[in-house]
Coordinates of C-alpha atoms in Angstrom, one line a residue:
Chain V
M1393 CA 97.2 89.7 99.0
I1394 CA 95.5 88.6 102.4
E1395 CA 97.3 85.9 103.9
T1396 CA 95.4 83.8 106.3
V1397 CA 97.6 81.0 107.0
L1398 CA 101.4 80.8 107.7
V1399 CA 103.4 77.6 107.7
Q1400 CA 106.6 77.8 109.7
Y1401 CA 109.1 74.9 109.3
G1402 CA 112.8 74.2 109.7
E1403 CA 112.9 75.1 113.3
F1404 CA 114.5 72.0 114.4
A1405 CA 117.0 72.2 111.6
G1406 CA 117.9 75.5 112.7
R1407 CA 116.7 77.4 109.5
T1408 CA 113.3 78.6 110.2
Q1409 CA 111.3 79.4 107.0
V1410 CA 107.8 81.0 106.7
L1411 CA 105.5 80.1 103.7
P1412 CA 102.4 82.3 103.7
L1413 CA 99.2 81.1 102.1
A1414 CA 96.3 83.0 100.8
P1415 CA 92.6 81.5 100.8
G1416 CA 92.5 78.6 98.3
G1417 CA 96.3 78.2 98.4
S1418 CA 97.8 75.2 99.5
L1419 CA 101.2 73.3 99.9
R1420 CA 102.4 69.7 100.3
F1421 CA 104.7 68.3 102.8
G1422 CA 106.7 65.1 103.0
R1423 CA 110.1 63.6 102.3
G1424 CA 109.9 64.5 98.7
A1425 CA 111.3 62.6 95.7
P1426 CA 111.7 63.2 92.1
G1427 CA 108.1 63.1 90.8
S1428 CA 106.7 63.9 94.3
P1429 CA 107.7 67.5 94.8
V1430 CA 106.9 69.0 98.2
E1431 CA 106.9 72.5 99.4
V1432 CA 107.9 71.6 102.8
A1433 CA 110.6 69.0 102.8
L1434 CA 110.8 66.7 106.1
T1435 CA 114.0 64.6 105.9
D1436 CA 113.1 61.7 108.4
P1437 CA 113.0 58.4 106.7
A1438 CA 109.8 57.4 108.4
V1439 CA 108.0 60.2 106.6
P1440 CA 106.2 59.4 103.3
R1441 CA 107.5 61.0 100.3
L1442 CA 104.2 62.8 99.9
A1443 CA 102.8 63.0 103.4
G1444 CA 100.0 65.4 103.2
E1445 CA 98.6 68.7 102.1
I1446 CA 97.6 71.9 103.9
R1447 CA 95.1 74.2 102.2
A1448 CA 94.2 77.7 103.5
T1449 CA 90.3 77.6 103.3
N1450 CA 89.1 81.0 104.8
D1451 CA 90.6 82.2 108.0
Y1452 CA 91.2 78.3 108.9
W1453 CA 93.0 75.6 107.2
I1454 CA 92.5 72.0 106.2
L1455 CA 94.8 69.0 106.5
S1456 CA 94.9 66.1 104.2
N1457 CA 96.8 62.9 105.3
Y1458 CA 98.1 61.1 102.3
S1459 CA 100.0 58.3 104.2
R1460 CA 98.4 54.8 104.1
D1461 CA 99.0 54.0 107.8
K1462 CA 100.2 56.8 109.9
T1463 CA 98.1 59.2 112.1
Y1464 CA 99.0 62.9 112.3
V1465 CA 98.5 64.9 115.5
V1466 CA 97.7 68.6 115.3
E1467 CA 98.6 70.1 118.8
N1468 CA 97.4 73.5 120.0
P1469 CA 100.5 74.4 122.0
E1470 CA 98.4 77.3 123.4
G1471 CA 96.0 74.9 125.2
G1472 CA 96.4 72.4 127.8
G1473 CA 96.9 69.2 125.8
E1474 CA 94.4 70.2 123.1
H1475 CA 94.8 68.4 120.0
I1476 CA 93.3 66.7 116.9
K1477 CA 94.2 63.2 115.4
V1478 CA 94.2 63.2 111.6
A1479 CA 93.6 59.5 110.6
P1480 CA 95.4 57.8 107.7
R1481 CA 93.9 58.8 104.3
R1482 CA 91.6 61.5 105.8
L1483 CA 91.1 64.2 103.4
A1484 CA 90.5 68.0 104.2
A1485 CA 90.2 67.7 108.1
P1486 CA 89.4 71.4 109.3
I1487 CA 91.9 72.6 112.0
P1488 CA 90.5 75.3 114.2
F1489 CA 93.4 76.4 116.2
E1490 CA 95.0 79.8 115.6
I1491 CA 98.4 78.3 116.4
S1492 CA 99.1 74.6 115.6
R1493 CA 102.0 72.0 115.6
V1494 CA 101.5 69.2 113.2
V1495 CA 103.5 66.4 114.6
L1496 CA 104.4 63.2 112.2
P1497 CA 105.5 59.9 113.5
S1498 CA 109.1 59.7 113.0
S1499 CA 112.1 57.2 113.4
G1500 CA 113.8 59.3 115.9
A1501 CA 113.9 63.2 116.4
L1502 CA 110.6 64.9 116.6
V1503 CA 109.3 65.9 113.0
A1504 CA 106.9 68.6 113.3
F1505 CA 106.2 72.1 111.8
S1506 CA 103.9 75.0 112.9
V1507 CA 100.9 76.4 111.1
F1508 CA 99.5 79.8 112.1
A1509 CA 96.0 81.3 111.1
P1510 CA 96.5 84.6 112.5
M1511 CA 93.2 86.3 110.9
Q1512 CA 90.9 84.3 113.1
T1513 CA 87.9 86.6 114.0
Y1514 CA 86.2 87.6 117.3
A1515 CA 83.3 89.8 117.6
D1516 CA 83.4 93.2 119.4
E1517 CA 82.9 92.7 123.1
T1518 CA 80.0 95.2 123.3
P1519 CA 77.2 94.4 120.9
A1520 CA 76.6 97.8 119.1
G1521 CA 73.2 97.0 117.8
R1522 CA 72.3 95.6 114.3
G1523 CA 74.3 98.0 112.1
E1524 CA 76.8 96.7 109.7
Q1525 CA 79.0 93.9 111.1
T1526 CA 82.3 95.6 112.3
L1527 CA 85.4 93.8 112.9
A1528 CA 88.5 95.1 115.0
A1529 CA 91.2 95.7 112.8
F1530 CA 93.5 93.4 114.8
T1531 CA 91.8 90.5 116.6
F1532 CA 93.4 88.5 119.6
D1533 CA 92.4 85.3 121.1
E1534 CA 92.3 86.8 124.8
S1535 CA 92.7 83.3 126.2
A1536 CA 96.0 82.8 124.2
K1537 CA 99.4 82.7 125.8
Y1538 CA 100.6 85.4 123.2
F1539 CA 97.9 87.7 124.6
L1540 CA 99.0 87.3 128.1
V1541 CA 102.6 88.0 127.1
L1542 CA 101.3 91.2 125.5
V1543 CA 99.4 92.1 128.6
A1544 CA 102.4 91.4 130.9
L1545 CA 104.7 93.6 128.7
C1546 CA 102.2 96.5 128.8
E1547 CA 101.4 96.2 132.6
P1548 CA 104.0 98.7 133.9
R1549 CA 102.9 101.3 131.6
L1550 CA 99.2 100.7 132.2
R1551 CA 99.8 100.7 136.0
D1552 CA 101.4 104.2 135.2
E1553 CA 104.7 103.0 136.5
S1554 CA 106.1 104.7 133.5
W1555 CA 109.6 105.1 135.1
M1556 CA 109.9 101.3 134.9
A1557 CA 111.5 99.8 131.9
I1558 CA 109.5 97.6 129.6
P1559 CA 109.8 94.1 131.3
T1560 CA 112.4 91.7 129.7
V1561 CA 111.6 88.3 128.7
E1562 CA 112.7 86.8 131.9
R1563 CA 110.7 89.2 133.8
V1564 CA 107.5 88.2 131.6
V1565 CA 108.2 84.5 132.4
E1566 CA 108.3 85.2 136.1
R1567 CA 105.1 87.4 136.0
L1568 CA 103.0 84.7 134.1
R1569 CA 104.4 81.5 135.8
P1570 CA 102.0 81.6 138.6
L1571 CA 99.2 80.9 136.0
A1572 CA 98.4 77.2 135.5
D1573 CA 98.6 77.5 131.7
C1574 CA 102.0 79.1 131.9
A1575 CA 103.8 76.9 134.5
D1576 CA 106.2 75.6 131.7
L1577 CA 106.6 79.0 130.0
T1578 CA 110.1 79.5 128.7
P1579 CA 111.9 82.6 127.7
T1580 CA 112.3 81.1 124.3
A1581 CA 108.5 80.8 124.1
V1582 CA 108.0 84.4 125.2
A1583 CA 110.4 85.6 122.5
F1584 CA 108.5 83.6 120.1
H1585 CA 105.2 85.1 121.1
I1586 CA 106.6 88.6 120.9
D1587 CA 107.8 87.9 117.3
Y1588 CA 104.5 86.4 116.3
L1589 CA 102.6 89.5 117.7
A1590 CA 104.9 92.1 115.9
R1591 CA 105.0 90.6 112.7
T1592 CA 102.0 88.7 112.2
K1593 CA 99.3 89.9 114.5
L1594 CA 100.1 93.6 114.4
R1595 CA 102.0 93.7 111.2
I1596 CA 104.2 96.5 112.3
R1597 CA 106.3 98.1 109.9
P1598 CA 109.8 96.7 109.5
E1599 CA 111.6 99.9 109.9
I1600 CA 109.9 100.4 113.3
L1601 CA 110.7 96.8 114.4
H1602 CA 114.5 97.1 113.5
G1603 CA 114.9 100.8 113.8
R1604 CA 116.3 101.2 117.3
S1605 CA 118.2 98.1 117.6
G1606 CA 121.1 99.7 119.3
R1607 CA 122.8 98.2 122.3
S1608 CA 119.9 96.6 123.9
G1609 CA 119.4 94.4 120.7
R1610 CA 116.6 93.5 118.2
L1611 CA 114.4 91.8 120.7
A1612 CA 114.2 94.8 123.0
G1613 CA 113.4 97.1 119.9
K1614 CA 110.7 94.8 118.8
T1615 CA 109.3 94.6 122.2
A1616 CA 109.3 98.5 122.6
A1617 CA 107.6 99.0 119.4
L1618 CA 105.0 96.3 120.3
V1619 CA 104.2 97.9 123.6
S1620 CA 104.1 101.4 122.3
L1621 CA 101.7 100.6 119.5
A1622 CA 99.5 98.2 121.5
L1623 CA 98.9 101.1 124.1
R1624 CA 98.6 103.9 121.5
F1625 CA 95.9 102.3 119.8
N1626 CA 94.2 100.9 122.9
L1627 CA 94.6 97.2 121.9
I1628 CA 95.6 96.4 125.6
R1629 CA 93.5 98.3 128.1
E1630 CA 93.3 98.3 132.0
D1631 CA 90.4 95.5 132.0
H1632 CA 92.9 93.2 130.5
L1633 CA 95.1 93.4 133.6
G1634 CA 92.7 91.0 135.3
L1635 CA 94.0 88.1 133.2
L1636 CA 97.4 88.4 135.0
P1637 CA 98.0 86.6 138.4
G1638 CA 97.6 88.7 141.4
R1639 CA 100.7 90.7 142.3
Q1640 CA 102.5 89.7 145.5
R1641 CA 103.2 92.6 147.9
R1642 CA 106.9 93.3 147.9
P1643 CA 108.1 92.8 151.3
R1644 CA 109.9 96.0 151.2
N1645 CA 108.2 97.3 154.4
T1646 CA 108.7 94.4 157.0
Q1647 CA 106.4 96.1 159.4
A1648 CA 103.6 96.0 157.1
S1649 CA 104.1 92.3 156.3
G1650 CA 102.7 91.7 159.8
A1651 CA 105.1 89.2 160.9
Chain A
M883 CA 80.2 126.7 125.7
T884 CA 78.7 124.5 128.6
H885 CA 74.9 125.1 128.8
V886 CA 73.2 122.2 130.7
Q887 CA 70.0 122.3 132.6
A888 CA 69.0 119.7 134.9
G889 CA 65.5 119.2 133.1
G890 CA 63.6 116.1 133.0
R891 CA 64.1 115.2 136.6
G892 CA 62.5 111.8 137.3
L893 CA 62.1 110.8 133.7
A894 CA 62.9 107.3 132.5
I895 CA 66.2 106.5 130.9
F896 CA 65.6 105.6 127.4
T897 CA 66.4 102.0 126.6
Q898 CA 66.4 100.3 123.3
N899 CA 65.4 96.7 122.7
D900 CA 66.0 95.1 119.5
G901 CA 64.2 92.0 120.4
L902 CA 67.2 89.9 121.0
T903 CA 69.3 91.8 123.8
E904 CA 68.5 95.0 125.4
L905 CA 71.4 97.4 124.3
A906 CA 73.2 99.2 126.8
W907 CA 73.6 103.0 125.7
A908 CA 77.0 104.2 125.7
V909 CA 75.7 107.6 127.2
P910 CA 72.2 107.0 128.6
V911 CA 70.2 110.3 128.4
P912 CA 66.8 110.7 129.8
I913 CA 64.0 111.8 127.5
G914 CA 63.3 115.5 128.2
Y915 CA 66.9 116.3 129.1
R916 CA 68.0 119.7 128.3
I917 CA 71.3 120.9 126.7
G918 CA 71.4 124.5 125.7
D919 CA 68.6 125.3 123.5
W920 CA 67.7 121.6 123.0
E921 CA 65.5 119.1 124.6
V922 CA 66.0 115.3 124.0
T923 CA 62.9 113.7 122.7
A924 CA 63.9 110.2 121.8
G925 CA 66.9 107.8 121.4
I926 CA 68.1 107.1 118.0
A927 CA 71.1 104.9 118.0
T928 CA 74.1 103.9 120.1
G929 CA 77.8 102.7 119.3
N930 CA 80.3 101.7 121.9
W931 CA 81.4 105.2 122.7
A932 CA 78.6 107.5 121.6
S933 CA 74.9 107.7 121.5
V934 CA 72.7 109.7 119.3
Y935 CA 69.4 111.2 120.3
A936 CA 66.7 113.2 118.6
A937 CA 66.1 116.8 120.0
R938 CA 63.9 119.7 119.3
R939 CA 64.8 123.3 119.9
R940 CA 63.1 124.9 122.8
T941 CA 63.0 128.4 121.2
R942 CA 62.4 129.6 117.6
G943 CA 65.4 128.9 115.5
V944 CA 66.9 126.9 112.6
P945 CA 67.2 124.2 112.7
A946 CA 64.1 123.4 114.7
E947 CA 65.2 119.6 115.2
A948 CA 68.5 118.0 115.4
A949 CA 70.4 114.8 116.3
L950 CA 72.5 115.1 119.4
K951 CA 75.6 112.9 119.5
F952 CA 76.8 112.3 123.2
A953 CA 80.3 111.1 123.4
A954 CA 81.1 108.9 126.4
T955 CA 83.7 110.3 128.7
G956 CA 82.5 110.1 132.2
T957 CA 83.2 106.4 132.8
L958 CA 86.3 106.2 130.8
T959 CA 89.8 106.0 132.3
R960 CA 92.5 108.4 131.1
R961 CA 94.0 105.7 128.9
Q962 CA 90.8 105.0 127.4
I963 CA 90.0 108.6 126.4
G964 CA 93.2 108.7 124.3
P965 CA 91.9 107.2 121.3
L966 CA 88.4 108.6 121.7
R967 CA 90.0 112.1 121.9
D968 CA 91.7 111.3 118.7
M969 CA 88.5 110.5 117.0
I970 CA 86.6 113.6 118.1
Q971 CA 89.3 115.7 117.1
R972 CA 89.2 114.1 113.7
E973 CA 85.5 114.6 113.4
L974 CA 85.5 118.3 114.6
A975 CA 88.4 119.0 112.1
V976 CA 86.4 117.7 109.2
H977 CA 83.3 119.7 110.2
H978 CA 85.7 122.8 110.6
D979 CA 87.3 122.3 107.3
A980 CA 84.7 120.8 105.0
D981 CA 81.1 120.6 106.2
H982 CA 79.8 123.7 104.3
S983 CA 78.7 121.3 101.6
S984 CA 74.9 120.2 101.2
R985 CA 76.5 116.7 100.8
L986 CA 78.0 116.4 104.3
I987 CA 76.1 116.3 107.7
R988 CA 76.8 119.6 109.5
C989 CA 77.7 120.4 113.0
H990 CA 75.7 123.2 114.3
E991 CA 77.0 123.5 118.1
I992 CA 79.2 121.8 120.3
H993 CA 78.4 121.3 124.1
E994 CA 80.1 119.7 127.1
V995 CA 77.6 118.3 129.8
D996 CA 78.4 119.7 133.4
D997 CA 75.9 118.0 135.5
A998 CA 77.5 116.5 138.6
A999 CA 74.3 115.1 139.4
R1000 CA 74.5 112.7 136.5
P1001 CA 78.1 111.2 136.6
E1002 CA 77.2 108.9 133.6
L1003 CA 76.6 112.1 131.5
D1004 CA 78.8 114.5 133.2
G1005 CA 81.7 115.6 130.9
S1006 CA 80.2 114.2 127.7
V1007 CA 80.8 116.0 124.6
V1008 CA 77.7 116.9 122.6
L1009 CA 77.7 117.5 118.8
V1010 CA 74.4 119.1 117.5
L1011 CA 74.1 117.6 114.1
D1012 CA 71.8 117.8 111.1
R1013 CA 68.7 115.6 111.6
A1014 CA 68.2 113.0 109.1
E1015 CA 65.3 110.6 108.3
R1016 CA 67.1 107.4 108.2
S1017 CA 70.3 105.9 106.8
L1018 CA 71.2 104.3 103.5
A1019 CA 71.4 101.0 105.4
D1020 CA 67.8 101.3 106.2
L1021 CA 66.9 102.2 102.7
I1022 CA 68.8 99.0 101.4
A1023 CA 67.2 96.9 104.1
D1024 CA 63.7 98.0 103.5
Q1025 CA 64.5 97.3 99.7
G1026 CA 64.8 93.7 100.6
G1027 CA 67.5 92.7 98.2
A1028 CA 65.9 94.6 95.1
P1029 CA 67.8 97.5 93.4
I1030 CA 67.1 101.0 94.6
P1031 CA 65.1 103.0 92.0
E1032 CA 66.9 106.2 92.6
A1033 CA 70.3 104.6 92.8
A1034 CA 71.9 106.8 90.2
T1035 CA 71.0 110.0 92.1
V1036 CA 72.1 108.7 95.4
I1037 CA 75.4 107.6 94.0
E1038 CA 75.8 111.0 92.3
Q1039 CA 75.3 112.6 95.7
I1040 CA 77.8 110.3 97.4
C1041 CA 80.3 111.2 94.7
E1042 CA 79.6 115.0 95.3
G1043 CA 80.3 114.4 99.1
L1044 CA 83.5 112.6 98.5
D1045 CA 84.7 115.0 95.8
H1046 CA 84.2 117.8 98.1
L1047 CA 85.8 115.9 101.0
H1048 CA 88.8 114.8 98.9
R1049 CA 89.3 118.3 97.5
K1050 CA 89.5 119.6 101.2
G1051 CA 92.3 117.2 101.8
W1052 CA 90.4 114.5 103.8
V1053 CA 89.7 110.7 103.3
H1054 CA 86.5 109.7 105.0
G1055 CA 88.0 106.3 106.0
D1056 CA 84.7 104.7 107.2
L1057 CA 82.3 105.2 104.3
K1058 CA 79.4 102.6 104.5
P1059 CA 75.6 102.8 104.3
A1060 CA 75.2 103.5 107.8
N1061 CA 77.2 106.6 107.5
V1062 CA 75.3 107.9 104.4
L1063 CA 72.1 109.6 105.8
V1064 CA 69.0 110.2 103.8
M1065 CA 67.3 113.7 104.6
A1066 CA 63.6 114.3 104.7
D1067 CA 63.8 115.5 101.0
G1068 CA 65.4 112.2 99.9
S1069 CA 68.9 113.6 99.3
V1070 CA 71.8 112.1 101.1
R1071 CA 74.6 113.4 103.1
L1072 CA 78.0 111.8 104.4
A1073 CA 78.2 111.4 108.2
D1074 CA 80.5 110.1 110.9
F1075 CA 84.1 111.5 110.4
G1076 CA 85.7 109.9 113.4
L1077 CA 88.1 107.9 111.3
A1078 CA 88.6 110.6 108.8
A1079 CA 92.3 111.2 107.9
K1080 CA 93.9 114.3 106.5
I1081 CA 95.9 113.6 103.6
E1082 CA 99.5 114.7 103.6
G1083 CA 101.0 114.1 100.2
T1084 CA 99.5 110.9 99.0
H1085 CA 97.9 109.6 102.2
G1086 CA 96.8 110.0 105.7
F1087 CA 96.7 107.7 108.9
M1088 CA 93.9 106.3 110.6
P1089 CA 93.8 104.3 113.9
P1090 CA 93.8 100.5 113.5
L1091 CA 90.3 100.3 115.3
V1092 CA 87.7 98.8 113.1
S1093 CA 87.0 97.7 109.7
S1094 CA 83.9 96.6 107.9
D1095 CA 82.6 95.2 104.8
Y1096 CA 83.6 98.5 103.1
V1097 CA 87.4 98.6 103.6
P1098 CA 89.6 97.9 100.6
P1099 CA 91.4 94.8 100.3
E1100 CA 94.8 96.3 100.7
R1101 CA 93.8 97.2 104.4
W1102 CA 94.6 93.6 105.3
T1103 CA 98.3 93.7 104.4
E1104 CA 99.1 97.3 105.2
R1105 CA 101.6 97.5 107.8
L1106 CA 101.1 99.3 111.2
G1107 CA 103.2 102.4 111.7
A1108 CA 103.6 104.7 114.7
R1109 CA 100.8 107.0 113.4
G1110 CA 98.5 104.1 112.5
L1111 CA 97.6 102.5 109.2
P1112 CA 98.1 104.4 105.9
V1113 CA 94.8 105.4 104.2
R1114 CA 94.4 106.8 100.7
T1115 CA 91.3 108.5 98.9
S1116 CA 91.2 105.2 96.8
A1117 CA 90.0 103.5 100.0
D1118 CA 86.8 105.7 99.8
I1119 CA 86.4 105.0 96.0
W1120 CA 86.5 101.2 96.9
A1121 CA 83.7 101.8 99.5
L1122 CA 81.6 103.9 97.1
G1123 CA 81.9 101.0 94.6
V1124 CA 80.5 98.5 97.2
I1125 CA 77.7 100.9 98.2
A1126 CA 77.0 101.5 94.3
Y1127 CA 76.9 97.9 93.8
E1128 CA 74.4 97.2 96.5
L1129 CA 72.3 100.2 95.4
V1130 CA 72.1 99.1 91.7
T1131 CA 71.9 95.5 92.1
G1132 CA 70.3 95.1 95.6
R1133 CA 73.0 92.8 96.9
Y1134 CA 76.4 92.9 98.3
P1135 CA 79.1 92.2 95.5
F1136 CA 81.0 89.5 97.6
P1137 CA 79.5 86.4 98.7
G1138 CA 79.7 85.1 102.3
A1139 CA 77.6 84.8 105.5
G1140 CA 80.1 86.6 107.8
V1141 CA 82.2 89.8 107.5
R1142 CA 85.5 87.8 107.3
T1143 CA 84.2 85.5 104.7
R1144 CA 83.1 88.4 102.7
A1145 CA 86.4 90.1 103.1
I1146 CA 88.3 86.9 101.9
A1147 CA 85.9 86.6 99.0
A1148 CA 86.9 90.1 98.1
A1149 CA 90.5 89.3 98.5
Q1150 CA 90.1 86.3 96.3
Y1151 CA 88.6 88.6 93.6
T1152 CA 91.5 91.0 93.9
A1153 CA 94.0 88.4 93.5
G1154 CA 92.5 87.5 90.4
S1155 CA 91.0 84.0 91.2
E1156 CA 87.4 85.0 91.2
P1157 CA 85.9 87.6 88.7
I1158 CA 83.3 90.1 90.1
Q1159 CA 79.9 88.7 89.3
F1160 CA 77.2 91.3 87.9
P1161 CA 73.5 90.5 87.3
T1162 CA 72.8 89.7 83.6
E1163 CA 70.5 92.6 83.2
L1164 CA 73.1 95.2 84.6
T1165 CA 73.8 98.0 81.9
P1166 CA 77.2 98.4 80.5
F1167 CA 77.4 101.9 82.1
W1168 CA 77.3 100.3 85.8
R1169 CA 79.5 97.3 84.9
S1170 CA 82.1 99.9 83.7
F1171 CA 81.5 102.3 86.6
L1172 CA 81.6 99.4 89.4
T1173 CA 84.6 97.7 87.8
D1174 CA 86.5 101.0 88.1
C1175 CA 85.6 101.7 91.6
L1176 CA 86.4 98.1 92.7
A1177 CA 89.8 97.9 90.8
S1178 CA 91.7 95.5 92.8
T1179 CA 94.8 97.6 93.6
H1180 CA 95.2 101.1 95.0
A1181 CA 97.1 102.0 91.8
E1182 CA 94.3 101.0 89.4
R1183 CA 91.6 102.6 91.5
A1184 CA 93.5 105.9 91.7
R1185 CA 93.0 106.3 88.0
H1186 CA 89.2 107.2 88.8
D1187 CA 88.8 109.9 91.3
A1188 CA 85.7 111.1 92.9
A1189 CA 85.4 114.1 90.4
S1190 CA 85.6 111.9 87.3
L1191 CA 83.2 109.3 88.8
L1192 CA 80.8 112.2 89.5
E1193 CA 81.0 113.4 86.1
R1194 CA 80.2 110.0 84.7
V1195 CA 77.1 109.5 86.9
S1196 CA 75.9 112.9 86.3
A1197 CA 75.7 112.3 82.6
I1198 CA 73.4 109.4 83.4
T1199 CA 71.2 111.2 85.9
S1200 CA 71.0 114.2 83.6
A1201 CA 69.7 112.1 80.6
P1202 CA 66.1 112.7 80.5
S1203 CA 65.1 109.0 80.3
A1204 CA 67.0 108.1 83.4
R1205 CA 65.6 110.9 85.5
P1206 CA 63.5 109.5 88.4
P1207 CA 59.8 110.5 88.6
S1208 CA 60.3 113.2 91.1
P1209 CA 63.3 115.5 91.1
R1210 CA 65.3 114.7 94.3
L1211 CA 68.3 117.0 94.0
P1212 CA 67.5 120.0 96.2
A1213 CA 69.3 123.1 95.8
A1214 CA 72.2 124.0 98.1
R1215 CA 70.4 125.8 101.2
S1216 CA 71.4 129.1 103.1
R1217 CA 74.1 128.5 105.6
A1218 CA 72.9 131.3 107.8
G1219 CA 72.8 130.9 111.4
R1220 CA 75.4 128.4 111.9
G1221 CA 76.6 129.0 115.2
W1222 CA 79.0 126.2 115.3
R1223 CA 82.1 127.9 113.8
R1224 CA 82.0 130.4 116.7
S1225 CA 81.6 127.5 119.0
A1226 CA 84.4 125.7 117.5
Q1227 CA 86.7 128.6 117.9
S1228 CA 85.8 128.9 121.6
I1229 CA 87.0 125.4 122.3
T1230 CA 90.6 125.7 123.5
P1231 CA 93.1 122.9 123.1
T1232 CA 92.7 122.3 126.8
S1233 CA 89.0 121.9 126.9
L1234 CA 89.3 119.5 123.9
S1235 CA 91.9 117.4 125.7
L1236 CA 89.0 116.9 128.3
A1237 CA 86.7 115.7 125.5
A1238 CA 86.1 112.2 124.2
A1239 CA 83.9 110.9 121.7
G1240 CA 83.5 107.5 120.2
V1241 CA 82.7 107.9 116.5
C1242 CA 83.8 105.0 114.7
G1243 CA 81.9 102.6 117.1
L1244 CA 78.6 104.1 115.8
P1245 CA 77.3 102.0 113.1
H1246 CA 73.9 103.7 113.2
A1247 CA 71.8 106.4 111.4
Y1248 CA 70.0 109.3 112.9
H1249 CA 66.4 108.1 112.6
A1250 CA 63.7 110.6 112.6
E1251 CA 61.1 108.2 114.1
P1252 CA 61.0 108.6 117.8
G1253 CA 62.1 105.6 119.7
R1254 CA 62.5 103.5 116.6
P1255 CA 65.3 101.0 117.2
S1256 CA 67.9 101.1 114.5

């Protein structure tokens, strides 16, 4: 079954769970109560018993706010402060972001969960006439942070520095930080993007993801699989390197630095 | 294997204007350009990595006309060439294994352009292919939403091509109306084997490059492995079902304005939430045929292979009442003079490794009308 929307919750409770939705599928969220069952339970007392509903509608989703007086905010964690406010009693507000965080007013700690719409479509960059429409089998938002992370991971191989190891998460953070959008990028966020790319965007077979999780651990194995497949199938190419910040010359040769 | 003469000096580069945007040709070839025995007469179509031109033979010989497919190489970097090399190898392997069927477009010769004066052409691999009149996509478009009168015969011939390909151990992988070409005698042939997959056991692998309105719903949940996405013959049967639906009803089976919307409509049908809609006048034969081709899972679809579907549709076309006004099934023709097999053997792995062709990015037909935009 084609799953166009994934709802991920429980990050803050330390038990992350993911519920996939097919087009037309829906789930309810809220505090829950006998007679008001919810699929996504949010325990904060300020959250209504039945707070709202998410419905996968094509490759995007719609949000209904069932509360009488609380505004929900849907943030795009990829964009610089991009967000949508969904007013009380608003039904079926369309949400355009690929990655969203739904934030609910709470009595204390942040109450939020994430919603992904990984099947959003982009046209081929080269118009190939008026034949049948064709989609890339995997489509990426080239302005998204997850895409920059993938380009940064592939960079050493693309530049034919094949002797170099695949960059570590810390190295990717360092590489992307000069970009205004990535000033606050953290290793945790990079690890999250790697997971999203491997599982959801590229749908890599689990045995490849977990096959070589030897001494360097699961993340390294996942990253290696991701880089290998992205390059093998030309999903990341030389022209994408232009998205990365310019590389500083390493002051290895002090004479050349012209001091 | 390389025979290029710098003919046509000073001739204009052919450009195509579809009325909206002027398309850049993946491989711009001047009209009058000569390769081996061939002279380019008109542009036919272009994809992202290959362009197809009409050509005529400069000496006596068969065929007198051909479609030349130029695969871009000159401007590509080494890394871009990798997947394209994979596609040309798939295409050549299918021609080598299986194109001695009158239901598959044949490859007559292969050339490699050696022309340092034209860096945009230099190094291009050129396939000399059967020249077709137009594609099934054009035929469907010209029909303007009405059923195709000769639908049963066309479907029978597509089944013949698929049955042959599957028996030879290949999945086409990119079957769609633009890749079914209509010959001058009205018969059809399957073309464009750049995404074809050799079956190993139950399935083959294809690169995860493109998908269209004709990929089966399981494509969206297949997981990516080191060799690409798994593909089975049942994927071609799904595509056959979609094409057959379009031919007999005049419209696409799943509603929606965009290709993603239609893919989702197809997914909802396969999930059982939306039944497939047939026009009320559609005969029970076609309802049953289309339902079997468009069975929602691979397992259900696998019960109906190309051979059994061919048998079913042949029973319809051979019934006297169903025969179209003029017989459109030509006898298989002589295969004499096919220089390609020799050429293929002369291609060493080393020279192939220099070759690169974009095949899957070529959603066009080989038109006969010179200069007609696709």
